[in-house]
Amino acid sequence: MARISIVGLGRVGLATGVAFAKLGHEVACYEVDASKVDAVRGGRSPYREKILGEELRKVLKKGNFRATDNAGDALVGSECYFICVGTPPLDDGSMDTRFMTDASKGVGRAIKGRKDFPVITVKSTVVPGTTEKLVAPMLAKESGLSHDAFGLCMNPEFLREGTALEDTLKPDRIIIGSNEKRPGDVLEQVYSRFESVKWRCDIKTAEMVKYATNSFLATKVTFANEIANVCASFGLDSDKVLEGIGLDSRINPKFLVPGAGFGGPCLPKDMKAIISASKSLGYKPLLLEAVLEFNERQAARVVDMLERELSSLDGKRIALLGLAFKAETDDVRDSRALPIIHELLRRGATIVAHDPAATIAAFGTDLAVKQVSGIRDALENVDGCIIQTSWREYKELDKEDFAMMKHQIIVDGRRTLDGKKLPKGVIYRRIG
Ligand code: UGA
């Protein structure tokens, strides 16, 4: 079993650390945010996750997992380091490498003078070339070691919010990017208890696999949205059509659920970063750009559908159900709720919002939106309703709930309700 240091207690760092500790490794996590460290030490996951908190408490009790904001304490003497810090977007969409730089410096200082070949692995999503051009030189500079005195790997993550630990423990594949055999072998050994396929490649390829995966998923969702929109023009049931194509094993049914578009902290950000990096190298990725543009229009399309039913949105009171970018999370980053809110306000509507977990304040910008805590309070006396997140609570909406509305018009942006089972009098429209 290895002594492992994790840098960054974001969702990825925490899930990775808990997974490694669960499988027997000795794990020390370093995080600059003391409030996160306190939560984790107290056995509380700072993130809304299914089993992460429970499993965290188990490894804390077992004694082979700890968290600290003291870099020396967490980083000195480990055999393997995993850099799991965020790579948020800059204003132009390109990747902000600030946290990567800090993390690389911290690890560099911690491995100063080492003669036992520590292996440093980048798990953060970084554009191809970052590990070799930014992380490696920083490690060498801060540690005073030559490049062959430490190992370097890139090991992207594919976990989804809400199921972070499950996805970390049972990924479809473990991508091990290394330019030399020795560090790749060390990393493969660290993962030896994971049953998933281990796939080896060079560092830059591993970096790109992550972007290509998220770009594909975003494109697949967009394709489903496009087909659903085309089906609507033909008066066809797009669910049936998408079910039909999903039976082709080359396509499969996953990520084919149409709706208001994809959101979240990863898919849009990663697409913007790879588009920006690619353009800076002289290639304009037309398809990827179109996917992003389509995604913006899809959100506006939801509002168009409601406007069509009401003739005009000016002066209308609209309920917005769901602020989070998907169900089972309180995360609103790049949520499609935001473009929907902007469109509704631009067209003169007033908005009453509801979400079981996310808040309007989390958007971090002043929005003229009233948030209420009860679903019925949101529906009371409204001219129409948009469902933006497919929370379980919304799937259970019933006759009494709809009766609160002045006009029982629902535009379902997430395939949340079954239109055939709704009470008489409810006008139900869904995207596609
Ligand atoms: C995504 C990827 O699924 C993970 O593999 C990846 O590790 C992660 O980004 C990341 O890069 O960290 P996540 O952001 O948690 O995970 O969200 P998803 O479950 O992939 O959903 C993304 C968006 O697509 C949501 O807004 C969702 O509502 C939408 N979506 C998804 C659809 O509209 N239709 C679908 O069929 C599937």
Coordinates of C-alpha atoms and ligand atoms in Angstrom, one line a residue:
M1 CA 0.0 0.0 0.0
A2 CA 1.2 3.5 -0.8
R3 CA 1.5 6.7 1.1
I4 CA -0.5 9.2 -1.0
S5 CA -0.9 13.0 -0.8
I6 CA -3.9 14.7 -2.4
V7 CA -3.7 18.3 -3.2
G8 CA -7.1 20.0 -3.2
L9 CA -10.3 18.8 -1.4
G10 CA -12.7 19.7 -4.1
R11 CA -15.1 17.0 -5.1
V12 CA -12.5 15.2 -7.2
G13 CA -9.8 15.3 -4.5
L14 CA -12.1 14.2 -1.7
A15 CA -13.6 11.3 -3.7
T16 CA -10.1 10.2 -4.9
G17 CA -8.7 10.4 -1.4
V18 CA -11.6 8.5 0.2
A19 CA -11.5 5.9 -2.6
F20 CA -7.8 5.3 -2.1
A21 CA -8.2 5.1 1.7
K22 CA -11.1 2.7 1.3
L23 CA -8.9 0.4 -0.7
G24 CA -6.1 0.5 1.9
H25 CA -3.7 3.3 1.0
E26 CA -2.5 5.8 3.6
V27 CA -4.0 9.2 2.5
A28 CA -3.2 12.7 3.5
C29 CA -5.1 15.6 1.9
Y30 CA -3.9 19.2 1.7
E31 CA -6.5 22.0 1.2
V32 CA -6.0 25.8 1.7
D33 CA -9.6 26.4 2.6
A34 CA -9.7 25.8 6.4
S35 CA -13.5 25.5 6.4
K36 CA -13.4 22.5 4.0
V37 CA -10.7 20.9 6.1
D38 CA -12.8 21.3 9.2
A39 CA -15.8 19.8 7.5
V40 CA -13.9 16.8 6.2
R41 CA -12.1 16.3 9.5
G42 CA -15.5 16.3 11.2
G43 CA -16.7 13.6 8.7
R44 CA -18.9 15.9 6.7
S45 CA -18.7 16.1 2.9
P46 CA -18.7 19.7 1.8
Y47 CA -20.6 18.5 -1.3
R48 CA -24.0 17.1 -1.8
E49 CA -23.1 13.5 -2.6
K50 CA -24.7 10.2 -2.2
I51 CA -22.3 8.0 -0.2
L52 CA -19.2 10.2 0.1
G53 CA -19.9 11.4 3.6
E54 CA -20.7 8.0 4.9
E55 CA -17.5 6.5 3.4
L56 CA -15.5 9.5 4.6
R57 CA -16.5 8.7 8.2
K58 CA -15.5 5.1 7.7
V59 CA -11.9 5.9 6.6
L60 CA -11.5 8.6 9.2
K61 CA -12.5 5.9 11.8
K62 CA -10.1 3.4 10.2
G63 CA -7.4 6.0 10.6
N64 CA -5.8 5.9 7.2
F65 CA -7.2 9.2 5.9
R66 CA -6.6 12.7 7.1
A67 CA -7.0 16.3 6.0
T68 CA -5.1 19.4 6.8
D69 CA -4.3 22.9 5.7
N70 CA -0.7 22.5 6.7
A71 CA 1.2 21.8 3.5
G72 CA 4.3 20.3 5.2
D73 CA 2.2 18.0 7.2
A74 CA 0.2 16.6 4.3
L75 CA 2.9 16.6 1.6
V76 CA 6.3 15.7 3.0
G77 CA 7.4 12.1 2.6
S78 CA 4.6 10.7 0.4
E79 CA 5.3 8.3 -2.5
C80 CA 2.5 9.5 -4.7
Y81 CA 1.0 12.9 -5.2
F82 CA -2.3 13.7 -6.9
I83 CA -3.0 17.3 -8.0
C84 CA -6.7 17.7 -7.9
V85 CA -7.2 21.5 -7.9
G86 CA -9.7 23.4 -10.0
T87 CA -8.9 24.9 -13.4
P88 CA -11.7 27.5 -13.7
P89 CA -12.3 29.5 -16.9
L90 CA -10.9 33.0 -17.4
D91 CA -13.1 35.6 -19.0
D92 CA -12.1 34.6 -22.5
G93 CA -12.9 30.9 -21.8
S94 CA -9.3 29.9 -21.6
M95 CA -8.1 27.9 -18.6
D96 CA -6.9 29.7 -15.4
T97 CA -3.7 27.9 -14.3
R98 CA -3.3 29.8 -11.0
F99 CA -4.2 26.9 -8.7
M100 CA -2.2 24.4 -10.8
T101 CA 0.8 26.7 -10.4
D102 CA 0.3 26.9 -6.6
A103 CA -0.2 23.2 -6.3
S104 CA 2.9 22.4 -8.3
K105 CA 5.0 24.7 -6.3
G106 CA 3.7 23.2 -3.0
V107 CA 4.5 19.7 -4.1
G108 CA 7.8 20.8 -5.6
R109 CA 8.9 22.2 -2.2
A110 CA 7.7 19.1 -0.4
I111 CA 9.8 16.7 -2.5
K112 CA 13.0 18.8 -2.2
G113 CA 16.1 16.6 -2.0
R114 CA 14.2 13.4 -2.4
K115 CA 16.2 10.4 -3.8
D116 CA 13.4 7.8 -3.9
F117 CA 11.5 8.9 -7.1
P118 CA 8.2 10.3 -5.9
V119 CA 5.5 10.2 -8.5
I120 CA 3.3 13.3 -9.1
T121 CA 0.0 12.8 -11.0
V122 CA -2.1 15.5 -12.4
K123 CA -5.8 14.7 -12.0
S124 CA -7.1 18.2 -12.7
T125 CA -8.5 18.8 -16.2
V126 CA -5.8 20.6 -18.0
V127 CA -5.3 21.5 -21.7
P128 CA -2.8 19.3 -23.5
G129 CA 0.7 20.3 -22.7
T130 CA 0.1 21.8 -19.2
T131 CA 1.5 18.8 -17.2
E132 CA 4.8 18.9 -19.2
K133 CA 5.1 22.6 -19.8
L134 CA 3.8 24.0 -16.5
V135 CA 3.7 21.4 -13.8
A136 CA 7.0 19.6 -14.5
P137 CA 9.3 22.7 -14.7
M138 CA 7.7 24.0 -11.6
L139 CA 8.3 20.8 -9.7
A140 CA 11.9 20.7 -10.9
K141 CA 12.5 24.3 -10.0
E142 CA 11.0 24.2 -6.5
S143 CA 12.5 20.8 -5.6
G144 CA 15.9 21.4 -7.1
L145 CA 15.5 17.8 -8.5
S146 CA 16.4 16.9 -12.1
H147 CA 13.4 15.8 -14.3
D148 CA 14.5 12.1 -14.0
A149 CA 14.5 12.2 -10.2
F150 CA 10.7 12.3 -10.0
G151 CA 7.9 10.6 -12.0
L152 CA 5.1 12.4 -13.8
C153 CA 1.7 11.1 -14.7
M154 CA -1.6 12.4 -16.0
N155 CA -4.7 10.6 -14.8
P156 CA -8.0 12.3 -15.8
E157 CA -11.2 11.8 -13.8
F158 CA -14.6 11.0 -15.2
L159 CA -16.8 11.3 -12.1
R160 CA -20.2 12.9 -12.1
E161 CA -21.6 15.2 -9.4
G162 CA -23.9 13.3 -7.1
T163 CA -22.2 10.0 -7.7
A164 CA -18.6 11.1 -7.3
L165 CA -17.4 8.2 -5.1
E166 CA -19.2 5.5 -7.0
D167 CA -17.8 6.8 -10.2
T168 CA -14.3 7.0 -8.7
L169 CA -14.4 3.5 -7.4
K170 CA -15.9 2.0 -10.6
P171 CA -14.8 4.0 -13.6
D172 CA -15.3 2.6 -17.1
R173 CA -11.6 2.9 -17.5
I174 CA -8.6 4.3 -15.7
I175 CA -6.4 6.4 -18.1
I176 CA -2.8 6.3 -17.1
G177 CA -0.8 8.9 -19.0
S178 CA 3.0 8.8 -18.6
N179 CA 5.9 9.4 -20.9
E180 CA 8.1 6.8 -19.2
K181 CA 7.3 3.3 -18.1
R182 CA 8.4 3.7 -14.4
P183 CA 5.9 6.3 -13.2
G184 CA 3.1 4.7 -15.2
D185 CA 3.9 1.4 -13.5
V186 CA 3.8 3.0 -10.0
L187 CA 0.4 4.5 -10.8
E188 CA -0.9 1.2 -12.1
Q189 CA 0.2 -0.4 -8.9
V190 CA -1.7 2.3 -6.9
Y191 CA -4.8 1.4 -8.8
S192 CA -4.2 -2.4 -8.6
R193 CA -7.3 -3.0 -6.5
F194 CA -9.6 -1.2 -8.9
E195 CA -11.3 -3.7 -11.2
S196 CA -11.6 -1.3 -14.1
V197 CA -9.5 -1.5 -17.3
K198 CA -6.2 0.4 -17.0
W199 CA -5.3 2.0 -20.3
R200 CA -1.8 3.5 -20.9
C201 CA -0.9 6.4 -23.1
D202 CA 1.4 9.4 -23.0
I203 CA 0.7 12.5 -20.9
K204 CA -0.7 14.8 -23.6
T205 CA -3.0 12.1 -24.9
A206 CA -4.4 11.5 -21.4
E207 CA -5.0 15.3 -21.1
M208 CA -6.9 15.3 -24.4
V209 CA -8.9 12.2 -23.6
K210 CA -10.6 14.1 -20.9
Y211 CA -11.6 17.0 -23.1
A212 CA -12.6 14.7 -25.9
T213 CA -14.8 12.8 -23.6
N214 CA -16.6 15.8 -22.2
S215 CA -16.9 17.3 -25.7
F216 CA -18.4 14.1 -27.0
L217 CA -20.9 13.9 -24.1
A218 CA -21.9 17.5 -24.7
T219 CA -22.2 16.9 -28.5
K220 CA -24.3 13.8 -27.9
V221 CA -26.8 15.7 -25.7
T222 CA -26.9 18.4 -28.3
F223 CA -27.5 15.8 -31.0
A224 CA -30.4 14.5 -29.0
N225 CA -31.7 18.0 -28.6
E226 CA -31.4 18.7 -32.4
I227 CA -33.2 15.5 -33.3
A228 CA -35.9 16.3 -30.7
N229 CA -36.4 19.7 -32.3
V230 CA -36.5 18.2 -35.8
C231 CA -39.0 15.6 -34.6
A232 CA -41.2 18.3 -33.2
S233 CA -41.4 20.0 -36.6
F234 CA -42.6 16.6 -38.0
G235 CA -45.1 16.1 -35.2
L236 CA -43.1 13.0 -34.1
D237 CA -42.5 11.6 -30.6
S238 CA -38.8 12.2 -30.3
D239 CA -38.5 9.9 -27.2
K240 CA -39.6 7.0 -29.4
V241 CA -37.2 8.1 -32.2
L242 CA -34.3 8.4 -29.7
E243 CA -35.1 5.1 -28.1
G244 CA -35.0 3.6 -31.6
I245 CA -31.5 5.0 -32.3
G246 CA -30.3 4.1 -28.9
L247 CA -30.8 0.4 -29.6
D248 CA -27.9 0.6 -32.0
S249 CA -25.0 -0.5 -29.9
R250 CA -22.7 2.0 -31.6
I251 CA -25.0 4.8 -30.3
N252 CA -26.4 3.4 -27.0
P253 CA -29.2 5.1 -25.1
K254 CA -27.1 7.1 -22.6
F255 CA -26.9 10.9 -22.8
L256 CA -29.7 11.0 -25.3
V257 CA -32.3 12.7 -23.1
P258 CA -33.3 15.9 -24.8
G259 CA -34.0 19.1 -22.8
A260 CA -33.0 22.6 -22.1
G261 CA -29.3 21.9 -22.8
F262 CA -26.3 20.8 -20.8
G263 CA -24.8 22.8 -17.9
G264 CA -22.7 22.3 -14.9
P265 CA -19.1 23.1 -13.9
C266 CA -17.5 20.8 -16.4
L267 CA -19.0 20.3 -19.8
P268 CA -19.4 24.0 -20.9
K269 CA -16.1 25.0 -19.2
D270 CA -14.1 22.2 -20.7
M271 CA -15.5 22.9 -24.2
K272 CA -14.7 26.6 -23.9
A273 CA -11.1 25.8 -22.8
I274 CA -10.4 23.3 -25.6
I275 CA -11.9 25.6 -28.2
S276 CA -9.8 28.5 -26.9
A277 CA -6.6 26.4 -26.8
S278 CA -7.2 24.9 -30.2
K279 CA -7.8 28.3 -31.8
S280 CA -4.6 29.6 -30.3
L281 CA -2.9 26.9 -32.2
G282 CA -4.6 27.9 -35.5
Y283 CA -7.5 25.5 -35.6
K284 CA -11.1 26.6 -35.3
P285 CA -13.2 23.6 -34.0
L286 CA -16.4 24.4 -35.9
L287 CA -18.4 21.5 -34.5
L288 CA -17.5 22.2 -30.9
E289 CA -18.3 25.9 -31.3
A290 CA -21.7 25.0 -32.9
V291 CA -22.5 22.7 -29.9
L292 CA -22.0 25.6 -27.5
E293 CA -24.0 28.0 -29.6
F294 CA -26.8 25.5 -30.1
N295 CA -26.8 25.0 -26.3
E296 CA -27.5 28.7 -25.7
R297 CA -30.3 28.7 -28.2
Q298 CA -31.9 25.6 -26.7
A299 CA -32.4 27.5 -23.4
A300 CA -34.1 30.3 -25.3
R301 CA -36.2 27.8 -27.1
V302 CA -37.8 26.7 -23.8
V303 CA -38.9 30.3 -23.2
D304 CA -40.1 30.6 -26.8
M305 CA -42.4 27.6 -26.2
L306 CA -43.9 29.3 -23.1
E307 CA -44.3 32.6 -25.0
R308 CA -46.1 30.9 -27.8
E309 CA -48.7 29.6 -25.3
L310 CA -49.2 32.9 -23.6
S311 CA -48.9 35.1 -26.7
S312 CA -46.6 37.4 -24.8
L313 CA -44.5 37.1 -21.6
D314 CA -44.7 40.8 -20.9
G315 CA -46.2 41.3 -17.4
K316 CA -46.7 37.6 -16.9
R317 CA -45.9 35.8 -13.7
I318 CA -43.8 32.7 -14.3
A319 CA -42.8 29.8 -12.0
L320 CA -39.3 28.5 -12.6
L321 CA -38.9 25.0 -11.1
G322 CA -35.3 24.1 -10.7
L323 CA -32.2 26.2 -10.5
A324 CA -29.5 23.5 -10.2
F325 CA -27.8 22.3 -13.4
K326 CA -29.2 18.8 -12.7
A327 CA -31.1 17.0 -10.1
E328 CA -29.5 15.9 -6.8
T329 CA -27.1 18.8 -6.7
D330 CA -27.2 22.3 -5.4
D331 CA -24.7 23.4 -8.0
V332 CA -25.8 26.2 -10.3
R333 CA -22.6 26.7 -12.3
D334 CA -23.5 27.1 -15.9
S335 CA -27.0 26.0 -15.1
R336 CA -29.5 26.5 -17.9
A337 CA -31.6 28.3 -15.4
L338 CA -29.6 31.4 -15.9
P339 CA -30.1 31.9 -19.6
I340 CA -33.8 31.0 -19.1
I341 CA -34.0 33.7 -16.3
H342 CA -32.4 36.3 -18.5
E343 CA -34.7 35.5 -21.4
L344 CA -37.8 35.6 -19.2
L345 CA -36.8 38.9 -17.7
R346 CA -35.8 40.4 -21.1
R347 CA -39.3 39.6 -22.3
G348 CA -40.9 41.3 -19.4
A349 CA -41.9 38.4 -17.2
T350 CA -41.6 38.3 -13.4
I351 CA -40.2 35.1 -12.0
V352 CA -40.9 33.0 -8.9
A353 CA -38.3 30.3 -8.5
H354 CA -38.1 27.1 -6.5
D355 CA -35.4 24.6 -6.0
P356 CA -35.1 22.0 -3.2
A357 CA -31.3 22.6 -2.8
A358 CA -30.0 25.4 -5.0
T359 CA -30.4 29.1 -4.3
I360 CA -30.7 32.1 -6.5
A361 CA -27.9 33.8 -4.6
A362 CA -25.5 31.0 -5.7
F363 CA -25.5 32.6 -9.2
G364 CA -23.5 35.3 -7.6
T365 CA -25.2 38.1 -9.5
D366 CA -28.2 40.3 -8.7
L367 CA -31.2 38.7 -10.3
A368 CA -34.7 40.1 -10.0
V369 CA -36.1 36.7 -9.1
K370 CA -38.1 35.8 -6.0
Q371 CA -37.2 32.4 -4.6
V372 CA -39.7 30.6 -2.4
S373 CA -39.3 27.4 -0.4
G374 CA -42.6 25.6 -1.2
I375 CA -43.5 24.3 -4.7
R376 CA -47.1 25.5 -4.2
D377 CA -45.9 28.9 -3.3
A378 CA -44.0 29.0 -6.6
L379 CA -47.0 27.9 -8.6
E380 CA -49.6 30.1 -6.9
N381 CA -51.3 32.4 -9.3
V382 CA -48.7 32.0 -12.1
D383 CA -49.5 32.3 -15.8
G384 CA -47.1 29.5 -16.6
C385 CA -44.3 27.3 -15.4
I386 CA -41.0 26.1 -16.7
I387 CA -39.4 23.0 -15.3
Q388 CA -35.6 23.3 -15.6
T389 CA -34.3 20.6 -13.3
S390 CA -35.8 17.1 -13.1
W391 CA -36.0 16.9 -9.3
R392 CA -38.0 14.0 -7.9
E393 CA -40.3 16.5 -6.1
Y394 CA -41.4 17.8 -9.5
K395 CA -42.1 14.4 -10.9
E396 CA -44.7 14.0 -8.1
L397 CA -46.6 17.2 -8.9
D398 CA -50.3 16.5 -8.7
K399 CA -53.8 18.0 -9.4
E400 CA -53.7 20.1 -6.3
D401 CA -50.4 21.6 -7.2
F402 CA -51.5 22.5 -10.7
A403 CA -54.7 24.0 -9.3
M404 CA -52.6 26.7 -7.7
M405 CA -51.8 28.1 -11.1
K406 CA -53.8 30.9 -12.8
H407 CA -53.1 29.3 -16.2
Q408 CA -52.1 25.6 -16.0
I409 CA -49.4 25.8 -18.7
I410 CA -46.2 23.7 -18.1
V411 CA -43.2 23.8 -20.3
D412 CA -41.0 20.8 -19.3
G413 CA -37.4 21.4 -20.1
R414 CA -36.2 18.1 -18.7
R415 CA -38.6 15.2 -19.4
T416 CA -39.7 15.4 -15.8
L417 CA -43.5 14.8 -16.2
D418 CA -45.4 12.2 -18.1
G419 CA -47.7 14.4 -20.2
K420 CA -50.2 11.5 -20.7
K421 CA -50.8 11.2 -16.9
L422 CA -51.5 14.9 -16.2
P423 CA -54.9 16.0 -15.0
K424 CA -57.4 17.4 -17.6
G425 CA -56.9 21.1 -18.2
V426 CA -53.2 21.1 -17.9
I427 CA -51.5 22.3 -21.1
Y428 CA -48.2 20.4 -21.2
R429 CA -45.4 21.2 -23.6
R430 CA -42.0 19.7 -23.6
I431 CA -39.0 20.5 -25.6
G432 CA -38.8 18.2 -28.7
Ligands
UGA1 C1 -19.7 15.5 -16.4 C2 -19.3 14.1 -17.0 O1 -20.5 13.3 -17.1 C3 -18.3 13.4 -16.1 O2 -17.9 12.2 -16.7 C4 -17.1 14.3 -15.9 O3 -16.1 13.7 -15.0 C5 -17.5 15.6 -15.3 O4 -18.5 16.3 -16.1 C6 -16.3 16.5 -15.1 O5 -15.7 16.8 -16.1 O6 -15.9 16.7 -14.0 P1 -21.4 16.3 -14.5 O7 -21.0 17.7 -14.8 O8 -21.6 15.9 -13.1 O9 -20.4 15.3 -15.2 O10 -22.9 16.2 -15.2 P2 -23.6 15.2 -16.2 O11 -24.3 14.2 -15.4 O12 -22.7 14.7 -17.2 O13 -24.6 16.2 -16.9 C7 -24.2 17.3 -17.6 C8 -25.4 18.1 -18.1 O14 -25.9 17.4 -19.3 C9 -26.5 18.3 -17.2 O15 -27.0 19.7 -17.3 C10 -27.6 17.4 -17.6 O16 -28.9 17.8 -17.3 C11 -27.3 17.3 -19.1 N1 -27.8 16.1 -19.8 C12 -27.2 14.9 -19.5 C13 -28.8 16.1 -20.7 O17 -29.4 17.2 -21.0 N2 -29.2 15.0 -21.3 C14 -28.6 13.8 -21.0 O18 -29.1 12.8 -21.6 C15 -27.6 13.7 -20.1

